[in-house]
């Protein structure tokens, strides 16, 4: 299916954690398409962030889809809790469980959209056998764990190759990029075939008065 107009997903990792509900309302008002939630377990990645209770509390602060990025292992036991909390898309890393195909089916059995996340060093071959089962592929353009890292340019070729694979399949699968996305890198991601962009620093930088302009700048 052809590339869609780009969707911007602010990562609340860069928001003010003391005011998350208001921050989500502010980016919604500023034009965010999705709300990206980074879930880290201090085990799969070296950081500890948000659990399902917080997602549940935040859910009522925006009508936009919640795009939940799980960086946890084992992943399967946590999937139902995030589905219950109000996630719309649940994405996970293939390294986070022994049976990625089973995890995709678990997410879909709960009525949620399933996404697979490719780390910078994870080859495309991992996604190929399950591409037709997915609603979204997320290409990491930094190593997961922290906001504010520099975009890894070598991932642009992976995005372009994925765009060709998705187009060849002819199914609607979102192609999202996460990490170090600023207006300049956003343009290159969209040119390579991405149609959804996560951005933390580039959206939340400058405070609420800047959110609308920051989001607009990422659309190119
Ligand atoms: C990294 C997270 C990203 C990150 C994006 O592990 O998955 O969502 O917070 O933040 P920026 O845009 O600042 O790189
Ligand atoms: Zn993320």
PDB file of C-alpha atoms and ligand atoms in Angstrom:
ATOM      1  CA  UNK A   1       0.000   0.000   0.000  1.00  0.00           C
ATOM      2  CA  UNK A   2       1.282   3.493  -0.700  1.00  0.00           C
ATOM      3  CA  UNK A   3       2.980   5.522   1.965  1.00  0.00           C
ATOM      4  CA  UNK A   4       0.464   7.538   4.000  1.00  0.00           C
ATOM      5  CA  UNK A   5       0.812  11.205   5.028  1.00  0.00           C
ATOM      6  CA  UNK A   6       3.187  11.215   7.971  1.00  0.00           C
ATOM      7  CA  UNK A   7       1.788  10.696  11.496  1.00  0.00           C
ATOM      8  CA  UNK A   8       3.684  12.393  14.364  1.00  0.00           C
ATOM      9  CA  UNK A   9       3.908  10.492  17.649  1.00  0.00           C
ATOM     10  CA  UNK A  10       5.380  12.581  20.490  1.00  0.00           C
ATOM     11  CA  UNK A  11       7.305  10.397  22.949  1.00  0.00           C
ATOM     12  CA  UNK A  12       6.206  11.337  26.449  1.00  0.00           C
ATOM     13  CA  UNK A  13       9.613  10.219  27.698  1.00  0.00           C
ATOM     14  CA  UNK A  14      10.678  13.825  27.077  1.00  0.00           C
ATOM     15  CA  UNK A  15       7.593  15.352  28.742  1.00  0.00           C
ATOM     16  CA  UNK A  16       7.411  16.755  32.266  1.00  0.00           C
ATOM     17  CA  UNK A  17       6.796  13.594  34.313  1.00  0.00           C
ATOM     18  CA  UNK A  18       5.276  15.663  37.106  1.00  0.00           C
ATOM     19  CA  UNK A  19       2.494  16.787  34.749  1.00  0.00           C
ATOM     20  CA  UNK A  20       2.011  13.944  32.267  1.00  0.00           C
ATOM     21  CA  UNK A  21      -1.761  14.342  31.899  1.00  0.00           C
ATOM     22  CA  UNK A  22      -1.444  18.034  31.005  1.00  0.00           C
ATOM     23  CA  UNK A  23       1.501  17.326  28.700  1.00  0.00           C
ATOM     24  CA  UNK A  24      -0.557  14.772  26.756  1.00  0.00           C
ATOM     25  CA  UNK A  25      -3.424  17.248  26.507  1.00  0.00           C
ATOM     26  CA  UNK A  26      -1.014  19.918  25.259  1.00  0.00           C
ATOM     27  CA  UNK A  27       0.521  17.768  22.488  1.00  0.00           C
ATOM     28  CA  UNK A  28      -2.943  16.556  21.478  1.00  0.00           C
ATOM     29  CA  UNK A  29      -4.056  20.152  21.149  1.00  0.00           C
ATOM     30  CA  UNK A  30      -0.844  20.915  19.242  1.00  0.00           C
ATOM     31  CA  UNK A  31      -1.626  18.327  16.568  1.00  0.00           C
ATOM     32  CA  UNK A  32      -0.091  15.013  17.686  1.00  0.00           C
ATOM     33  CA  UNK A  33      -1.497  12.065  15.730  1.00  0.00           C
ATOM     34  CA  UNK A  34      -0.498   9.352  18.213  1.00  0.00           C
ATOM     35  CA  UNK A  35       0.834   9.364  21.790  1.00  0.00           C
ATOM     36  CA  UNK A  36       4.049   7.304  22.012  1.00  0.00           C
ATOM     37  CA  UNK A  37       4.668   5.636  25.384  1.00  0.00           C
ATOM     38  CA  UNK A  38       8.132   4.191  26.061  1.00  0.00           C
ATOM     39  CA  UNK A  39       7.990   1.318  28.525  1.00  0.00           C
ATOM     40  CA  UNK A  40      11.428   0.371  29.896  1.00  0.00           C
ATOM     41  CA  UNK A  41      12.229  -2.300  32.470  1.00  0.00           C
ATOM     42  CA  UNK A  42      15.866  -1.652  33.502  1.00  0.00           C
ATOM     43  CA  UNK A  43      16.624  -5.131  32.190  1.00  0.00           C
ATOM     44  CA  UNK A  44      16.023  -5.251  28.444  1.00  0.00           C
ATOM     45  CA  UNK A  45      17.178  -1.620  28.366  1.00  0.00           C
ATOM     46  CA  UNK A  46      19.088   0.359  31.017  1.00  0.00           C
ATOM     47  CA  UNK A  47      16.246   2.612  32.142  1.00  0.00           C
ATOM     48  CA  UNK A  48      12.984   2.330  34.084  1.00  0.00           C
ATOM     49  CA  UNK A  49       9.894   4.271  33.065  1.00  0.00           C
ATOM     50  CA  UNK A  50       6.155   3.699  32.874  1.00  0.00           C
ATOM     51  CA  UNK A  51       3.893   0.792  33.827  1.00  0.00           C
ATOM     52  CA  UNK A  52       0.322  -0.081  32.877  1.00  0.00           C
ATOM     53  CA  UNK A  53      -1.232   1.754  35.828  1.00  0.00           C
ATOM     54  CA  UNK A  54       0.229   5.025  34.594  1.00  0.00           C
ATOM     55  CA  UNK A  55      -0.938   4.329  31.027  1.00  0.00           C
ATOM     56  CA  UNK A  56      -4.434   3.651  32.341  1.00  0.00           C
ATOM     57  CA  UNK A  57      -4.446   6.922  34.280  1.00  0.00           C
ATOM     58  CA  UNK A  58      -3.231   8.855  31.227  1.00  0.00           C
ATOM     59  CA  UNK A  59      -5.606   7.283  28.750  1.00  0.00           C
ATOM     60  CA  UNK A  60      -8.455   9.694  29.427  1.00  0.00           C
ATOM     61  CA  UNK A  61      -6.261  12.712  28.693  1.00  0.00           C
ATOM     62  CA  UNK A  62      -6.305  12.223  24.899  1.00  0.00           C
ATOM     63  CA  UNK A  63      -8.607  10.730  22.271  1.00  0.00           C
ATOM     64  CA  UNK A  64      -5.563   9.965  20.067  1.00  0.00           C
ATOM     65  CA  UNK A  65      -4.306   6.380  19.680  1.00  0.00           C
ATOM     66  CA  UNK A  66      -1.749   5.292  22.282  1.00  0.00           C
ATOM     67  CA  UNK A  67       1.324   3.835  20.579  1.00  0.00           C
ATOM     68  CA  UNK A  68       2.947   1.705  23.269  1.00  0.00           C
ATOM     69  CA  UNK A  69       6.581   0.701  22.752  1.00  0.00           C
ATOM     70  CA  UNK A  70       7.518  -2.155  25.053  1.00  0.00           C
ATOM     71  CA  UNK A  71      11.221  -2.466  25.897  1.00  0.00           C
ATOM     72  CA  UNK A  72      10.726  -5.262  28.409  1.00  0.00           C
ATOM     73  CA  UNK A  73      11.586  -8.920  28.704  1.00  0.00           C
ATOM     74  CA  UNK A  74       9.866 -11.309  28.996  1.00  0.00           C
ATOM     75  CA  UNK A  75       7.272  -9.402  27.006  1.00  0.00           C
ATOM     76  CA  UNK A  76       4.279 -11.774  26.880  1.00  0.00           C
ATOM     77  CA  UNK A  77       3.246 -11.521  30.555  1.00  0.00           C
ATOM     78  CA  UNK A  78       2.944  -7.716  30.304  1.00  0.00           C
ATOM     79  CA  UNK A  79       0.954  -7.549  27.050  1.00  0.00           C
ATOM     80  CA  UNK A  80      -2.513  -8.099  28.600  1.00  0.00           C
ATOM     81  CA  UNK A  81      -1.963  -5.387  31.215  1.00  0.00           C
ATOM     82  CA  UNK A  82      -1.099  -2.781  28.585  1.00  0.00           C
ATOM     83  CA  UNK A  83      -4.009  -3.869  26.397  1.00  0.00           C
ATOM     84  CA  UNK A  84      -6.296  -3.481  29.379  1.00  0.00           C
ATOM     85  CA  UNK A  85      -4.764  -0.089  30.213  1.00  0.00           C
ATOM     86  CA  UNK A  86      -5.861   1.283  26.839  1.00  0.00           C
ATOM     87  CA  UNK A  87      -2.968   0.791  24.415  1.00  0.00           C
ATOM     88  CA  UNK A  88      -4.065   0.872  20.761  1.00  0.00           C
ATOM     89  CA  UNK A  89      -0.830  -0.355  19.184  1.00  0.00           C
ATOM     90  CA  UNK A  90       1.555  -2.586  21.131  1.00  0.00           C
ATOM     91  CA  UNK A  91       5.056  -2.914  19.711  1.00  0.00           C
ATOM     92  CA  UNK A  92       7.803  -5.169  21.010  1.00  0.00           C
ATOM     93  CA  UNK A  93      11.357  -6.212  20.209  1.00  0.00           C
ATOM     94  CA  UNK A  94      11.870  -9.713  18.751  1.00  0.00           C
ATOM     95  CA  UNK A  95      14.770 -10.208  21.200  1.00  0.00           C
ATOM     96  CA  UNK A  96      12.355  -9.773  24.130  1.00  0.00           C
ATOM     97  CA  UNK A  97      10.697 -13.167  23.865  1.00  0.00           C
ATOM     98  CA  UNK A  98      11.399 -16.602  22.457  1.00  0.00           C
ATOM     99  CA  UNK A  99       8.444 -16.631  20.050  1.00  0.00           C
ATOM    100  CA  UNK A 100       7.742 -13.326  18.305  1.00  0.00           C
ATOM    101  CA  UNK A 101       5.007 -14.826  16.124  1.00  0.00           C
ATOM    102  CA  UNK A 102       3.186 -15.972  19.251  1.00  0.00           C
ATOM    103  CA  UNK A 103       3.510 -12.504  20.786  1.00  0.00           C
ATOM    104  CA  UNK A 104       2.008 -10.925  17.656  1.00  0.00           C
ATOM    105  CA  UNK A 105      -0.947 -13.305  17.861  1.00  0.00           C
ATOM    106  CA  UNK A 106      -1.361 -12.552  21.562  1.00  0.00           C
ATOM    107  CA  UNK A 107      -1.530  -8.793  20.897  1.00  0.00           C
ATOM    108  CA  UNK A 108      -4.034  -9.300  18.082  1.00  0.00           C
ATOM    109  CA  UNK A 109      -6.158 -11.695  20.139  1.00  0.00           C
ATOM    110  CA  UNK A 110      -6.648  -8.812  22.589  1.00  0.00           C
ATOM    111  CA  UNK A 111      -7.977  -6.630  19.778  1.00  0.00           C
ATOM    112  CA  UNK A 112      -4.871  -4.453  19.517  1.00  0.00           C
ATOM    113  CA  UNK A 113      -2.622  -3.512  16.613  1.00  0.00           C
ATOM    114  CA  UNK A 114       0.702  -5.370  16.653  1.00  0.00           C
ATOM    115  CA  UNK A 115       4.088  -3.818  15.928  1.00  0.00           C
ATOM    116  CA  UNK A 116       7.595  -5.267  15.699  1.00  0.00           C
ATOM    117  CA  UNK A 117      10.606  -3.095  16.594  1.00  0.00           C
ATOM    118  CA  UNK A 118      13.985  -3.425  14.896  1.00  0.00           C
ATOM    119  CA  UNK A 119      17.041  -2.253  16.825  1.00  0.00           C
ATOM    120  CA  UNK A 120      19.800  -0.624  14.786  1.00  0.00           C
ATOM    121  CA  UNK A 121      21.734  -3.922  14.627  1.00  0.00           C
ATOM    122  CA  UNK A 122      18.695  -6.157  14.080  1.00  0.00           C
ATOM    123  CA  UNK A 123      18.517  -7.333  10.465  1.00  0.00           C
ATOM    124  CA  UNK A 124      15.457  -6.954   8.266  1.00  0.00           C
ATOM    125  CA  UNK A 125      15.350 -10.718   7.806  1.00  0.00           C
ATOM    126  CA  UNK A 126      13.793 -10.955  11.290  1.00  0.00           C
ATOM    127  CA  UNK A 127      10.645  -9.140  10.196  1.00  0.00           C
ATOM    128  CA  UNK A 128      10.222 -10.747   6.790  1.00  0.00           C
ATOM    129  CA  UNK A 129       8.497 -14.014   7.821  1.00  0.00           C
ATOM    130  CA  UNK A 130       5.922 -12.161   9.951  1.00  0.00           C
ATOM    131  CA  UNK A 131       5.491  -8.934   7.983  1.00  0.00           C
ATOM    132  CA  UNK A 132       2.038  -9.935   6.760  1.00  0.00           C
ATOM    133  CA  UNK A 133       0.870 -10.432  10.363  1.00  0.00           C
ATOM    134  CA  UNK A 134       1.887  -6.953  11.483  1.00  0.00           C
ATOM    135  CA  UNK A 135       0.096  -3.605  11.601  1.00  0.00           C
ATOM    136  CA  UNK A 136       3.285  -1.619  12.164  1.00  0.00           C
ATOM    137  CA  UNK A 137       7.059  -1.932  11.911  1.00  0.00           C
ATOM    138  CA  UNK A 138       9.131   0.407  14.073  1.00  0.00           C
ATOM    139  CA  UNK A 139      12.706   1.096  13.005  1.00  0.00           C
ATOM    140  CA  UNK A 140      14.928   2.263  15.869  1.00  0.00           C
ATOM    141  CA  UNK A 141      17.284   4.987  14.744  1.00  0.00           C
ATOM    142  CA  UNK A 142      19.016   4.982  18.159  1.00  0.00           C
ATOM    143  CA  UNK A 143      19.752   2.165  20.580  1.00  0.00           C
ATOM    144  CA  UNK A 144      16.737   1.999  22.888  1.00  0.00           C
ATOM    145  CA  UNK A 145      16.891   3.219  26.471  1.00  0.00           C
ATOM    146  CA  UNK A 146      17.103   6.998  26.430  1.00  0.00           C
ATOM    147  CA  UNK A 147      15.746  10.073  24.729  1.00  0.00           C
ATOM    148  CA  UNK A 148      18.012  12.729  23.294  1.00  0.00           C
ATOM    149  CA  UNK A 149      20.427  10.475  21.373  1.00  0.00           C
ATOM    150  CA  UNK A 150      21.772  11.144  17.874  1.00  0.00           C
ATOM    151  CA  UNK A 151      20.012   9.640  14.839  1.00  0.00           C
ATOM    152  CA  UNK A 152      21.945   6.731  13.283  1.00  0.00           C
ATOM    153  CA  UNK A 153      22.004   7.462   9.540  1.00  0.00           C
ATOM    154  CA  UNK A 154      22.651   3.853   8.516  1.00  0.00           C
ATOM    155  CA  UNK A 155      19.029   3.076   9.404  1.00  0.00           C
ATOM    156  CA  UNK A 156      17.753   5.075   6.416  1.00  0.00           C
ATOM    157  CA  UNK A 157      18.649   2.206   4.091  1.00  0.00           C
ATOM    158  CA  UNK A 158      16.663  -0.167   6.310  1.00  0.00           C
ATOM    159  CA  UNK A 159      13.647   2.152   6.129  1.00  0.00           C
ATOM    160  CA  UNK A 160      13.884   2.259   2.330  1.00  0.00           C
ATOM    161  CA  UNK A 161      14.163  -1.524   2.088  1.00  0.00           C
ATOM    162  CA  UNK A 162      11.158  -1.952   4.383  1.00  0.00           C
ATOM    163  CA  UNK A 163       9.128   0.453   2.260  1.00  0.00           C
ATOM    164  CA  UNK A 164       9.810  -1.761  -0.754  1.00  0.00           C
ATOM    165  CA  UNK A 165       8.831  -4.908   1.210  1.00  0.00           C
ATOM    166  CA  UNK A 166       5.583  -3.351   2.448  1.00  0.00           C
ATOM    167  CA  UNK A 167       4.668  -2.045  -0.997  1.00  0.00           C
ATOM    168  CA  UNK A 168       5.367  -5.469  -2.512  1.00  0.00           C
ATOM    169  CA  UNK A 169       3.059  -7.066   0.045  1.00  0.00           C
ATOM    170  CA  UNK A 170       0.291  -4.588  -0.734  1.00  0.00           C
ATOM    171  CA  UNK A 171      -1.040  -4.429   2.835  1.00  0.00           C
ATOM    172  CA  UNK A 172      -1.528  -1.398   5.057  1.00  0.00           C
ATOM    173  CA  UNK A 173       1.420  -1.595   7.456  1.00  0.00           C
ATOM    174  CA  UNK A 174       2.656   1.550   9.187  1.00  0.00           C
ATOM    175  CA  UNK A 175       6.391   2.235   8.891  1.00  0.00           C
ATOM    176  CA  UNK A 176       7.498   4.186  11.947  1.00  0.00           C
ATOM    177  CA  UNK A 177      10.908   5.563  12.974  1.00  0.00           C
ATOM    178  CA  UNK A 178      12.007   6.240  16.562  1.00  0.00           C
ATOM    179  CA  UNK A 179      15.050   8.025  17.943  1.00  0.00           C
ATOM    180  CA  UNK A 180      16.867  11.277  17.267  1.00  0.00           C
ATOM    181  CA  UNK A 181      14.223  12.490  14.825  1.00  0.00           C
ATOM    182  CA  UNK A 182      14.460  16.260  14.263  1.00  0.00           C
ATOM    183  CA  UNK A 183      13.084  18.236  11.294  1.00  0.00           C
ATOM    184  CA  UNK A 184      16.125  17.482   9.118  1.00  0.00           C
ATOM    185  CA  UNK A 185      16.112  13.737   9.867  1.00  0.00           C
ATOM    186  CA  UNK A 186      12.313  13.649   9.562  1.00  0.00           C
ATOM    187  CA  UNK A 187      12.585  14.804   5.969  1.00  0.00           C
ATOM    188  CA  UNK A 188      15.086  12.062   5.197  1.00  0.00           C
ATOM    189  CA  UNK A 189      12.935   9.406   6.904  1.00  0.00           C
ATOM    190  CA  UNK A 190       9.866  10.440   4.914  1.00  0.00           C
ATOM    191  CA  UNK A 191      11.889  10.413   1.686  1.00  0.00           C
ATOM    192  CA  UNK A 192      13.068   6.901   2.560  1.00  0.00           C
ATOM    193  CA  UNK A 193       9.465   5.765   3.008  1.00  0.00           C
ATOM    194  CA  UNK A 194       8.511   6.277   6.657  1.00  0.00           C
ATOM    195  CA  UNK A 195       4.930   7.330   7.378  1.00  0.00           C
ATOM    196  CA  UNK A 196       5.055   7.666  11.163  1.00  0.00           C
ATOM    197  CA  UNK A 197       7.682   9.463  13.240  1.00  0.00           C
ATOM    198  CA  UNK A 198       8.318   9.316  16.984  1.00  0.00           C
ATOM    199  CA  UNK A 199       9.933  12.399  18.479  1.00  0.00           C
ATOM    200  CA  UNK A 200      10.661  13.265  22.090  1.00  0.00           C
ATOM    201  CA  UNK A 201      13.238  16.037  22.282  1.00  0.00           C
ATOM    202  CA  UNK A 202      12.116  17.613  18.989  1.00  0.00           C
ATOM    203  CA  UNK A 203       8.495  17.922  20.177  1.00  0.00           C
ATOM    204  CA  UNK A 204       8.858  18.772  23.875  1.00  0.00           C
ATOM    205  CA  UNK A 205      11.858  21.105  23.533  1.00  0.00           C
ATOM    206  CA  UNK A 206      11.026  24.701  24.419  1.00  0.00           C
ATOM    207  CA  UNK A 207       7.890  23.918  26.444  1.00  0.00           C
ATOM    208  CA  UNK A 208       4.148  23.915  25.652  1.00  0.00           C
ATOM    209  CA  UNK A 209       4.223  27.173  23.714  1.00  0.00           C
ATOM    210  CA  UNK A 210       6.434  25.473  21.113  1.00  0.00           C
ATOM    211  CA  UNK A 211       4.615  22.139  20.680  1.00  0.00           C
ATOM    212  CA  UNK A 212       2.454  23.066  17.680  1.00  0.00           C
ATOM    213  CA  UNK A 213       5.368  24.610  15.781  1.00  0.00           C
ATOM    214  CA  UNK A 214       7.640  21.706  16.711  1.00  0.00           C
ATOM    215  CA  UNK A 215       5.135  19.144  15.403  1.00  0.00           C
ATOM    216  CA  UNK A 216       4.520  21.131  12.237  1.00  0.00           C
ATOM    217  CA  UNK A 217       8.262  21.318  11.560  1.00  0.00           C
ATOM    218  CA  UNK A 218       8.480  17.522  11.619  1.00  0.00           C
ATOM    219  CA  UNK A 219       5.843  17.165   8.917  1.00  0.00           C
ATOM    220  CA  UNK A 220       8.232  18.839   6.452  1.00  0.00           C
TER     221      UNK A 220
HETATM  222  C1  LIG B   1      14.247   5.379  22.998  1.00  0.00           C
HETATM  223  C2  LIG B   1      12.760   5.646  22.839  1.00  0.00           C
HETATM  224  C3  LIG B   1      12.406   6.847  22.012  1.00  0.00           C
HETATM  225  C4  LIG B   1      12.961   8.137  22.518  1.00  0.00           C
HETATM  226  C5  LIG B   1      12.764   9.210  21.505  1.00  0.00           C
HETATM  227  O1  LIG B   1      14.423   4.164  23.631  1.00  0.00           O
HETATM  228  O2  LIG B   1      12.159   4.521  22.227  1.00  0.00           O
HETATM  229  O3  LIG B   1      10.999   6.924  21.847  1.00  0.00           O
HETATM  230  O4  LIG B   1      12.400   8.529  23.715  1.00  0.00           O
HETATM  231  O5  LIG B   1      13.320  10.395  22.017  1.00  0.00           O
HETATM  232  P1  LIG B   1      14.167  11.379  21.094  1.00  0.00           P
HETATM  233  O6  LIG B   1      13.245  11.851  20.017  1.00  0.00           O
HETATM  234  O7  LIG B   1      14.587  12.432  22.034  1.00  0.00           O
HETATM  235  O8  LIG B   1      15.311  10.573  20.537  1.00  0.00           O
HETATM  236 ZN1  LIG B   2       9.973   4.553  21.612  1.00  0.00          ZN
END
